[in-house]
Coordinates of N, CA and C in Angstrom, one line a residue:
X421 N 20.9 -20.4 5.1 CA 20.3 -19.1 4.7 C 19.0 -18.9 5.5
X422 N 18.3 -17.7 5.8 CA 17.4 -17.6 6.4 C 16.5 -16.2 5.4
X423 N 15.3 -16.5 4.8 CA 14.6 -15.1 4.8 C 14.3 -14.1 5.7
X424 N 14.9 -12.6 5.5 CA 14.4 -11.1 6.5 C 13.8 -10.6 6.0
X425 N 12.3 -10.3 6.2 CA 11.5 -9.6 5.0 C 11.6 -8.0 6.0
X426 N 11.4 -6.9 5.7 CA 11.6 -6.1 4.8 C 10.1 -5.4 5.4
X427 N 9.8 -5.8 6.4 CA 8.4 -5.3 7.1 C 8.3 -4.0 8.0
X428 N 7.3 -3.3 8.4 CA 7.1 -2.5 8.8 C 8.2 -2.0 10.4
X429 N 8.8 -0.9 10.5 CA 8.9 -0.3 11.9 C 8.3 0.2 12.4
X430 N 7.9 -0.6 13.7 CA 6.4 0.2 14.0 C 6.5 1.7 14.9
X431 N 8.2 1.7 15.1 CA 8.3 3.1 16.1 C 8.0 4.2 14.9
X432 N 8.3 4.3 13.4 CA 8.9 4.8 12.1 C 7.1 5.1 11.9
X433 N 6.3 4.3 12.2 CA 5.1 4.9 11.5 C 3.5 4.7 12.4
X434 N 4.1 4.1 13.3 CA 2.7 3.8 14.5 C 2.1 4.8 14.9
X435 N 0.5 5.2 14.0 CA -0.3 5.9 15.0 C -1.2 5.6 15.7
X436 N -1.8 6.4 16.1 CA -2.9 6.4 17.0 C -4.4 6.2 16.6
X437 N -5.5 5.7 16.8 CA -6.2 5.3 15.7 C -6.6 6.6 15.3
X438 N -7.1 6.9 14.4 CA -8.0 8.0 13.4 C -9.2 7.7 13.1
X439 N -10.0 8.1 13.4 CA -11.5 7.6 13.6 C -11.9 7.7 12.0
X440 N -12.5 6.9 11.5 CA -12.2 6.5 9.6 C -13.4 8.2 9.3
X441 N -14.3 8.5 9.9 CA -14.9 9.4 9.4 C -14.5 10.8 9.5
X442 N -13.0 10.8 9.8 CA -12.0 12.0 9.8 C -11.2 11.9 8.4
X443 N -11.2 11.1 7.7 CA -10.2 10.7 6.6 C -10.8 11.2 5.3
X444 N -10.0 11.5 4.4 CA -10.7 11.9 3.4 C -11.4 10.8 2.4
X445 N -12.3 10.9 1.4 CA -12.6 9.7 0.9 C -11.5 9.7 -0.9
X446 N -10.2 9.8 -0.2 CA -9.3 9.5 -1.6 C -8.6 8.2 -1.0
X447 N -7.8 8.3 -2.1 CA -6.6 7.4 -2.0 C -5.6 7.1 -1.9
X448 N -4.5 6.5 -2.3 CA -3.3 6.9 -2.3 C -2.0 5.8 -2.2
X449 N -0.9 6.2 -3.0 CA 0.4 5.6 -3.3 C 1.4 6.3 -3.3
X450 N 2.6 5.4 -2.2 CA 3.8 5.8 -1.7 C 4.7 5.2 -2.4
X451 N 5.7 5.9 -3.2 CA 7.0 5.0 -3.4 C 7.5 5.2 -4.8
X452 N 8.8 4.7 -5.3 CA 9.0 5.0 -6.5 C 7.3 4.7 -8.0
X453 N 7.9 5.6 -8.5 CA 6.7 5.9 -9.7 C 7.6 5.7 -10.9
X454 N 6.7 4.2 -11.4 CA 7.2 4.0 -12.8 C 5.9 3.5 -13.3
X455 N 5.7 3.1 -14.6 CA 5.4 2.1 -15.8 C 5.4 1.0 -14.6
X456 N 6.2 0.1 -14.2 CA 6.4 -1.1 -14.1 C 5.4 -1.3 -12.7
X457 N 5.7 -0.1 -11.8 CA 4.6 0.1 -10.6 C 3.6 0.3 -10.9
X458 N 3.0 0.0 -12.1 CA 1.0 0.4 -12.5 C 0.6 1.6 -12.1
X459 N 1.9 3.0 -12.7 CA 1.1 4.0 -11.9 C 0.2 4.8 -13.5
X460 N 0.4 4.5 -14.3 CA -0.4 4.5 -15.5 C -1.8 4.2 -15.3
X461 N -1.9 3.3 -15.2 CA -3.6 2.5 -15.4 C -4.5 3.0 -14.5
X462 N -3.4 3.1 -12.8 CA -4.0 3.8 -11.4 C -4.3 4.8 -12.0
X463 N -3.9 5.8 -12.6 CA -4.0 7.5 -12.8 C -5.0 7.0 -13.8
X464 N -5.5 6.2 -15.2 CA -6.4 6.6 -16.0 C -7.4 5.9 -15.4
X465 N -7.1 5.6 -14.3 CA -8.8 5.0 -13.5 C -9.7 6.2 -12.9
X466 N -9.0 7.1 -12.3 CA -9.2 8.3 -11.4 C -10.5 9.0 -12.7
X467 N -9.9 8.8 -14.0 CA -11.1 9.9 -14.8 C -12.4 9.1 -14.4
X468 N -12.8 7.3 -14.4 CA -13.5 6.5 -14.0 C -14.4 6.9 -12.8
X469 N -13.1 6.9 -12.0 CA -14.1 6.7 -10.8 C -14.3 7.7 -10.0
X470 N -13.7 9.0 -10.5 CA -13.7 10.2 -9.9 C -13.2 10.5 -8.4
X471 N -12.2 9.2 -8.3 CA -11.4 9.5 -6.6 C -10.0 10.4 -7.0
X472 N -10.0 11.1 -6.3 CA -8.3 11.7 -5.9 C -7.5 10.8 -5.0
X473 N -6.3 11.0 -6.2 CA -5.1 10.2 -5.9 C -4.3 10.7 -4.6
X474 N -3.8 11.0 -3.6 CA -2.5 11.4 -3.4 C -1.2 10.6 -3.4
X475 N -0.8 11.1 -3.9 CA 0.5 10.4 -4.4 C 2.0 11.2 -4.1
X476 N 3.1 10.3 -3.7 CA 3.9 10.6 -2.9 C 5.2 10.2 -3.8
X477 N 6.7 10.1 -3.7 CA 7.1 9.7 -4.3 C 8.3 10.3 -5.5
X478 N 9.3 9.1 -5.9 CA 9.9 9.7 -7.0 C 9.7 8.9 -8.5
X479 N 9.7 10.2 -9.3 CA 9.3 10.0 -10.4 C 10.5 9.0 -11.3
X480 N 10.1 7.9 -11.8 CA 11.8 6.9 -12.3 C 12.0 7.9 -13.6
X481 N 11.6 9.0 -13.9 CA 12.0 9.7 -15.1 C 10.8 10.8 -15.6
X482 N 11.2 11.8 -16.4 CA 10.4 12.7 -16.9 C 9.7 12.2 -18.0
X483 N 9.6 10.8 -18.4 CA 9.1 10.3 -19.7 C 7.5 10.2 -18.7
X484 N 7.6 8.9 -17.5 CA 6.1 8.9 -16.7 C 6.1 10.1 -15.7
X485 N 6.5 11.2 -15.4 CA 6.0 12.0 -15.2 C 4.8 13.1 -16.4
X486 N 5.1 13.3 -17.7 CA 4.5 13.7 -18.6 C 3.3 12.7 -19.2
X487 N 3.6 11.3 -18.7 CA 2.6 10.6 -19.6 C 1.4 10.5 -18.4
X488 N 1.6 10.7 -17.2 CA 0.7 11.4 -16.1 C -0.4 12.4 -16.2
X489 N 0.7 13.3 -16.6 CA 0.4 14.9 -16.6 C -0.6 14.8 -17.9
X490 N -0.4 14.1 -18.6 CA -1.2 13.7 -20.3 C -2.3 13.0 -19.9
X491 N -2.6 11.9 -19.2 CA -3.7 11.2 -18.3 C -5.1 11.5 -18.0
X492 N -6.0 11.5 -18.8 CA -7.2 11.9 -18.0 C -7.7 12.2 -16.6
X493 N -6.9 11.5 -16.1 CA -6.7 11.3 -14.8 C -6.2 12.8 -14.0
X494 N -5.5 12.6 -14.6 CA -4.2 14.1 -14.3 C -5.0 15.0 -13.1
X495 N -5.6 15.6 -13.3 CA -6.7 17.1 -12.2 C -7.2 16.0 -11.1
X496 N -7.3 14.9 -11.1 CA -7.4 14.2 -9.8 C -6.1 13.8 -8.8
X497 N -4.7 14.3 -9.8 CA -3.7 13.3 -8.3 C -3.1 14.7 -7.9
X498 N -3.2 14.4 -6.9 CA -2.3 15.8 -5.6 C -0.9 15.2 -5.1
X499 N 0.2 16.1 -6.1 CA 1.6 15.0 -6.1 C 2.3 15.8 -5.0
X500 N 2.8 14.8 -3.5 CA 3.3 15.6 -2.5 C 4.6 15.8 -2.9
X501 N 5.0 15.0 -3.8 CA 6.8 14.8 -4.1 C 7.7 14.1 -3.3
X502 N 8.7 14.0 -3.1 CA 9.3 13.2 -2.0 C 9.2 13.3 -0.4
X503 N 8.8 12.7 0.4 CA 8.4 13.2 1.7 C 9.1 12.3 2.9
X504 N 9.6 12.4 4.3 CA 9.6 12.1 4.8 C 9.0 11.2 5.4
X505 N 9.3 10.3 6.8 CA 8.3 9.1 7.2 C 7.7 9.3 8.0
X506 N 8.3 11.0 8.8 CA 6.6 11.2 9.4 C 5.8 12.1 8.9
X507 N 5.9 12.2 7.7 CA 5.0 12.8 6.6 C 4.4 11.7 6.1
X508 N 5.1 10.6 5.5 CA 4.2 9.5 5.2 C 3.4 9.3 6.1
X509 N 3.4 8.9 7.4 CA 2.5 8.5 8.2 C 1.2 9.5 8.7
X510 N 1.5 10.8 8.5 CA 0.4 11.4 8.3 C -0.5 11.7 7.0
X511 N 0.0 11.1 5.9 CA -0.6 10.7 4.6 C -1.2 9.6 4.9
X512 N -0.5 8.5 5.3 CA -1.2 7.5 5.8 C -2.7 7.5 6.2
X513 N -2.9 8.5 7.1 CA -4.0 8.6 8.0 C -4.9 9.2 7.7
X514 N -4.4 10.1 6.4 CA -5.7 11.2 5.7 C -6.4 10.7 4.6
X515 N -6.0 9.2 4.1 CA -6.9 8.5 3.2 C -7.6 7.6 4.3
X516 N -8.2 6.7 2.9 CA -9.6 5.7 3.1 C -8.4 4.0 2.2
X517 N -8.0 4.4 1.1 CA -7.6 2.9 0.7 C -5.6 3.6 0.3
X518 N -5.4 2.4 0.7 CA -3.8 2.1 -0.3 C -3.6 1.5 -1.4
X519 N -3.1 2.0 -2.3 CA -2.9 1.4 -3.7 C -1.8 0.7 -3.9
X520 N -1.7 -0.8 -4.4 CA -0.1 -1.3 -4.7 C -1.0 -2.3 -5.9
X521 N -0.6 -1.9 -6.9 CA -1.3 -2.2 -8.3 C 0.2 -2.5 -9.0
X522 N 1.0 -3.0 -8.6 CA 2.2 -3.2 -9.3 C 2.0 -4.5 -10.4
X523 N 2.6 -3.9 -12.0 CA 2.4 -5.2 -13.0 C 2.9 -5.9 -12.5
X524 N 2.7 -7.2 -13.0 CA 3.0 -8.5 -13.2 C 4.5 -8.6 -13.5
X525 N 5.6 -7.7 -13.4 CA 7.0 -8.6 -13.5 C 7.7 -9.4 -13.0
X526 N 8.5 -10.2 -13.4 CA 9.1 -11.5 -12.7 C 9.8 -10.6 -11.1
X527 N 10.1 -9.6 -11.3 CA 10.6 -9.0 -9.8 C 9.6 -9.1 -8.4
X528 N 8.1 -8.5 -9.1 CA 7.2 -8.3 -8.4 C 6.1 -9.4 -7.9
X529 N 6.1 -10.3 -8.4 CA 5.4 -11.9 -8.3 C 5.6 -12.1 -7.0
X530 N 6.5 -11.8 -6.9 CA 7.2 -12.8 -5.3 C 7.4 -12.1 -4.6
X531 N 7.3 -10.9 -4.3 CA 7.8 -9.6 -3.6 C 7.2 -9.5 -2.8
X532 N 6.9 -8.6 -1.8 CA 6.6 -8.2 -0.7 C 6.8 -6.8 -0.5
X533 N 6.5 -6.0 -1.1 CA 6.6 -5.1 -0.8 C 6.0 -4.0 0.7
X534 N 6.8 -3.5 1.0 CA 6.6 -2.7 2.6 C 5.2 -1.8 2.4
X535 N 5.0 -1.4 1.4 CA 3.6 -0.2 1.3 C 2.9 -1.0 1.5
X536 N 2.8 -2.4 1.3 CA 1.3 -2.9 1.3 C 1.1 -2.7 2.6
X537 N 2.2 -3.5 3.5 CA 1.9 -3.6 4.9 C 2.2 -2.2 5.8
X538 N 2.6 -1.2 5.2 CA 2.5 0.0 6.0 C 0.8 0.5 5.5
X539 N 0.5 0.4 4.5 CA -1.0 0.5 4.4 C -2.0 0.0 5.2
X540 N -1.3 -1.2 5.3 CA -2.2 -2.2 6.7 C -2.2 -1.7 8.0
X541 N -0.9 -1.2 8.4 CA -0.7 -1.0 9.9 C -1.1 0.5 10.1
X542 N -1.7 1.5 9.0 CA -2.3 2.5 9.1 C -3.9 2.2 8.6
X543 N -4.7 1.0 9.2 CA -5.8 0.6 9.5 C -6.4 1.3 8.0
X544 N -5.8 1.2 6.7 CA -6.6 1.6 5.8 C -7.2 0.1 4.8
X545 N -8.0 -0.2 4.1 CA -8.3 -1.5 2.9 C -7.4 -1.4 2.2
X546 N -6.6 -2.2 1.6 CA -5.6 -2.0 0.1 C -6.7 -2.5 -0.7
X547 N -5.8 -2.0 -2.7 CA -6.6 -2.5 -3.9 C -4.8 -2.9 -4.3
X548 N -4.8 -4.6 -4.4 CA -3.9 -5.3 -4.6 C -3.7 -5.9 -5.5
X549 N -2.7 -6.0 -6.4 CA -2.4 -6.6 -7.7 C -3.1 -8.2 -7.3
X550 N -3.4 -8.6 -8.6 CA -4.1 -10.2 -8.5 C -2.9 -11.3 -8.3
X551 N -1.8 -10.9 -7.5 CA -0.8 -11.7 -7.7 C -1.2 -13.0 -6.7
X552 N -0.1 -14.3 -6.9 CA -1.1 -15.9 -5.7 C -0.5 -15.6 -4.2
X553 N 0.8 -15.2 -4.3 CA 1.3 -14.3 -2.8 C 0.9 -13.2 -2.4
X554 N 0.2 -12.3 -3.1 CA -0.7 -11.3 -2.4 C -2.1 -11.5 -2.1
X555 N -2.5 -12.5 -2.6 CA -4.0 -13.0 -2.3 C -3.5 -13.6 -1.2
X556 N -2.8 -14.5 -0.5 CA -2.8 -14.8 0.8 C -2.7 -14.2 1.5
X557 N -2.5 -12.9 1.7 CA -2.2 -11.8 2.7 C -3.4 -11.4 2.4
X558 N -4.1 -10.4 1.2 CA -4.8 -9.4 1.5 C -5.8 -10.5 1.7
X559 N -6.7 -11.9 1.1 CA -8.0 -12.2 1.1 C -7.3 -12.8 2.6
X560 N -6.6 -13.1 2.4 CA -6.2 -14.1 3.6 C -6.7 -13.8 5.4
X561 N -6.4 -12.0 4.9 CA -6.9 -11.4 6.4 C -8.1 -10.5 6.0
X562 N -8.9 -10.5 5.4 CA -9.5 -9.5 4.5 C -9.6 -8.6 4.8
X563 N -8.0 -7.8 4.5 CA -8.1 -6.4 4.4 C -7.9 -5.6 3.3
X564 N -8.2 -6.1 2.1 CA -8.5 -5.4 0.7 C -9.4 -6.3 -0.2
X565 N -9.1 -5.9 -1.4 CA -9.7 -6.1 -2.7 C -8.3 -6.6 -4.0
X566 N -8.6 -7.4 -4.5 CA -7.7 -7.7 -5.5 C -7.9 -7.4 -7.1
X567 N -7.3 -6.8 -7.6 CA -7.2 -6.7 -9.1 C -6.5 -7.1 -10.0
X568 N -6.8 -6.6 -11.4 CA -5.7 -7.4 -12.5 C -5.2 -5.8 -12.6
X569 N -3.9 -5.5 -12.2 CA -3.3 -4.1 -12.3 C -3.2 -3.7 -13.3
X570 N -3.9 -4.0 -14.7 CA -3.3 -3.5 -15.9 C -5.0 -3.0 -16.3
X571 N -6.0 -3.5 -15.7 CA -7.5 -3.0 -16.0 C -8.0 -2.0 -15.1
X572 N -8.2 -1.0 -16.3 CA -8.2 0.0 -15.4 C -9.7 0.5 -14.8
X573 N -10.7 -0.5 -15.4 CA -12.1 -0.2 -15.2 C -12.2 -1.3 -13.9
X574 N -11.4 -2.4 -13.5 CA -11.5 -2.9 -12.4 C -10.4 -2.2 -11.4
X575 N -10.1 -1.4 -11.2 CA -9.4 -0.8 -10.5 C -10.2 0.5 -9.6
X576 N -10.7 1.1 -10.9 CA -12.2 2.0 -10.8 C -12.8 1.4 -9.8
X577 N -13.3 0.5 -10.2 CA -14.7 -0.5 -9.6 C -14.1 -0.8 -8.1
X578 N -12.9 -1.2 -8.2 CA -12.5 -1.9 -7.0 C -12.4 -0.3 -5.4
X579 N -12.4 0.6 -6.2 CA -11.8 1.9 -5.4 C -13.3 2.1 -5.1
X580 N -14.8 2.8 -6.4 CA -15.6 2.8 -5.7 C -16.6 2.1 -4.9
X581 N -16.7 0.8 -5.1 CA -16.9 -0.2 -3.8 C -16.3 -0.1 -2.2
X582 N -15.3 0.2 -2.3 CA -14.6 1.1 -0.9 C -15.3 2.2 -0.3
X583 N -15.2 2.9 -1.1 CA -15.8 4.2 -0.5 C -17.2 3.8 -0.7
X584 N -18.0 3.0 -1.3 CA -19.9 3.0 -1.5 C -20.0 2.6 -0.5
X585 N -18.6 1.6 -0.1 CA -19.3 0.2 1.7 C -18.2 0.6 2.6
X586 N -18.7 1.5 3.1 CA -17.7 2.4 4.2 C -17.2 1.2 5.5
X587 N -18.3 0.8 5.9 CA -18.0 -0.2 7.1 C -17.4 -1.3 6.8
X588 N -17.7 -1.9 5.9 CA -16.6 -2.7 5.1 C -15.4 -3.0 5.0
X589 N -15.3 -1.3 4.7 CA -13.7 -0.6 4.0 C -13.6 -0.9 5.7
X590 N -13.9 0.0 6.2 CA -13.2 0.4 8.2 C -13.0 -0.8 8.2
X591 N -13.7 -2.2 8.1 CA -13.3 -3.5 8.6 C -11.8 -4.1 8.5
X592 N -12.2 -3.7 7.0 CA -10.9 -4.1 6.0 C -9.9 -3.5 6.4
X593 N -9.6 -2.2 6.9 CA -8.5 -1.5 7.3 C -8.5 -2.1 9.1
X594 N -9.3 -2.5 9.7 CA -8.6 -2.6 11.4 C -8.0 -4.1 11.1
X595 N -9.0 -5.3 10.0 CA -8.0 -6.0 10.2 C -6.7 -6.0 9.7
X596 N -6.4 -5.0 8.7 CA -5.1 -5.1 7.9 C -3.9 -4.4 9.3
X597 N -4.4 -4.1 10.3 CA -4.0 -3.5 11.1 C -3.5 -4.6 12.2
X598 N -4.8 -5.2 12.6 CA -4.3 -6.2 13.4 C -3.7 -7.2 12.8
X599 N -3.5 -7.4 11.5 CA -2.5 -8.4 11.1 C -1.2 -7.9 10.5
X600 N -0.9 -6.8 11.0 CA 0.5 -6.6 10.7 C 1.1 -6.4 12.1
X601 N 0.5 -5.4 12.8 CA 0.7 -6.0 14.6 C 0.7 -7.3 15.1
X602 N 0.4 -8.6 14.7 CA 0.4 -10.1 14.9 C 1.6 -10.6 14.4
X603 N 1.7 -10.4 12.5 CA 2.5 -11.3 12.3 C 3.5 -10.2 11.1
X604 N 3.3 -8.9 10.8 CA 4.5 -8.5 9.9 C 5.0 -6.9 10.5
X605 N 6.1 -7.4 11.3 CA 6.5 -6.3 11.8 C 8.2 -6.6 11.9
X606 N 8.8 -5.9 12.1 CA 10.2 -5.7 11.7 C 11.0 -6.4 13.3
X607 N 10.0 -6.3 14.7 CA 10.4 -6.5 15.6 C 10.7 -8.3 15.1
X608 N 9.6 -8.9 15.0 CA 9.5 -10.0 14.6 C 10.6 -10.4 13.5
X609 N 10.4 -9.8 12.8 CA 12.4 -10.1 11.9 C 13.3 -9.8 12.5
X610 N 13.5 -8.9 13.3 CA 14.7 -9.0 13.7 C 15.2 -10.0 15.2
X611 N 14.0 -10.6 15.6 CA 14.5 -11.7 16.6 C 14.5 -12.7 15.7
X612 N 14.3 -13.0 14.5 CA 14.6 -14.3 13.5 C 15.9 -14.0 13.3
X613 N 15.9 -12.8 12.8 CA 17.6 -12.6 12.8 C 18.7 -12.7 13.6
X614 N 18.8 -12.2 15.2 CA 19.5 -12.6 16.1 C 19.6 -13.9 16.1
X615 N 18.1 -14.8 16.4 CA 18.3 -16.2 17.0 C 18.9 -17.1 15.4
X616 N 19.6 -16.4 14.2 CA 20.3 -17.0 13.4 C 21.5 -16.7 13.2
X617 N 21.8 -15.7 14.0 CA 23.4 -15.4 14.1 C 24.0 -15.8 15.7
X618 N 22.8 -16.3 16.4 CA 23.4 -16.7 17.8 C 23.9 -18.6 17.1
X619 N 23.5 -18.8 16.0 CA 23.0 -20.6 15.5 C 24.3 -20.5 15.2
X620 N 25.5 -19.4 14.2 CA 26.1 -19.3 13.6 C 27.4 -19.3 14.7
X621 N 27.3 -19.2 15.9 CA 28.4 -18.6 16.5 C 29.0 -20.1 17.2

């Protein structure tokens, strides 16, 4: 058996740089919206810290759609709805941080999920669940901030520290950039994959 992670296409979302003082100073999360994805705690941070969300995405049900809309938070997220991937990548480019605040489930521990590193390779900082496989990526390259996804005053804190230390953040986003251009790109999986089906033959 061999691991294929599940990494970025860089033809699918590679832009050109964006000079960071063109970008807006919000934030933003791509991808299914549930409970389980920490999009709760993310939304009652926004009353906190007074950043706008944009948020992209399908709702897993009308139950956390309404308990959103109920959120203190609420008048801060600008919900695009389901969008395309070169819509994503121009969402990409109009924030400052990427959000992947996902709880703590046994699914999510070990995961890898693609937003983080599409958030990297669009040169923005992530605010990353405090998981021990996401701290080697994000401190590892330092291109975010890590959280406990379920506190919502360190999520706050973690978002306005970004935007207070702007050069920072820019740091944090070119390296999350050049470490997904190095080492997590889909080109890179898929020659792991050929040179294991040429092993097979």
């Amino acid at each position: 058996t061999i691991a294929i992670h599940n990494f970025p296409i860089l033809a699918e979302l590679m832009q050109q740089d964006v000079a960071w003082n063109t970008r807006q100073d919000s934030i933003c999360y791509i991808g299914s919206i549930s409970a389980t994805r920490g999009i709760i705690p993310l939304v009652d941070s926004l009353a906190l810290s007074g950043v706008r969300l944009e948020l992209a995405g399908s709702y897993s049900g009308d139950t956390i759609a309404q308990q959103i809309k109920n959120s203190a938070g609420a008048k801060l997220v600008n919900y695009h709805g389901v969008i395309n991937r070169q819509q994503i990548g121009e969402l990409l480019v109009s924030v400052k941080i990427g959000m992947v605040t996902l709880l703590p489930t046994p699914s999510y521990l070990e995961s890898l999920p693609i937003k983080l590193f599409e958030y990297m390779l669009a040169g923005i900082p992530v605010i990353a669940s405090d998981f021990p496989l996401w701290q080697s990526i994000v401190e590892g390259n330092n291109c975010g901030l890590m959280v406990n996804p379920s506190d919502v005053n360190a999520i706050a804190n973690a978002c306005q520290w970004l935007l207070n230390n702007q050069e920072e953040a820019e740091k944090m986003g070119c390296n999350g950039r050049e470490a997904v251009l190095k080492h997590y790109t889909w080109d890179a999986e898929l020659h792991k994959l050929r040179a294991f089906y040429r092993e097979l033959q």
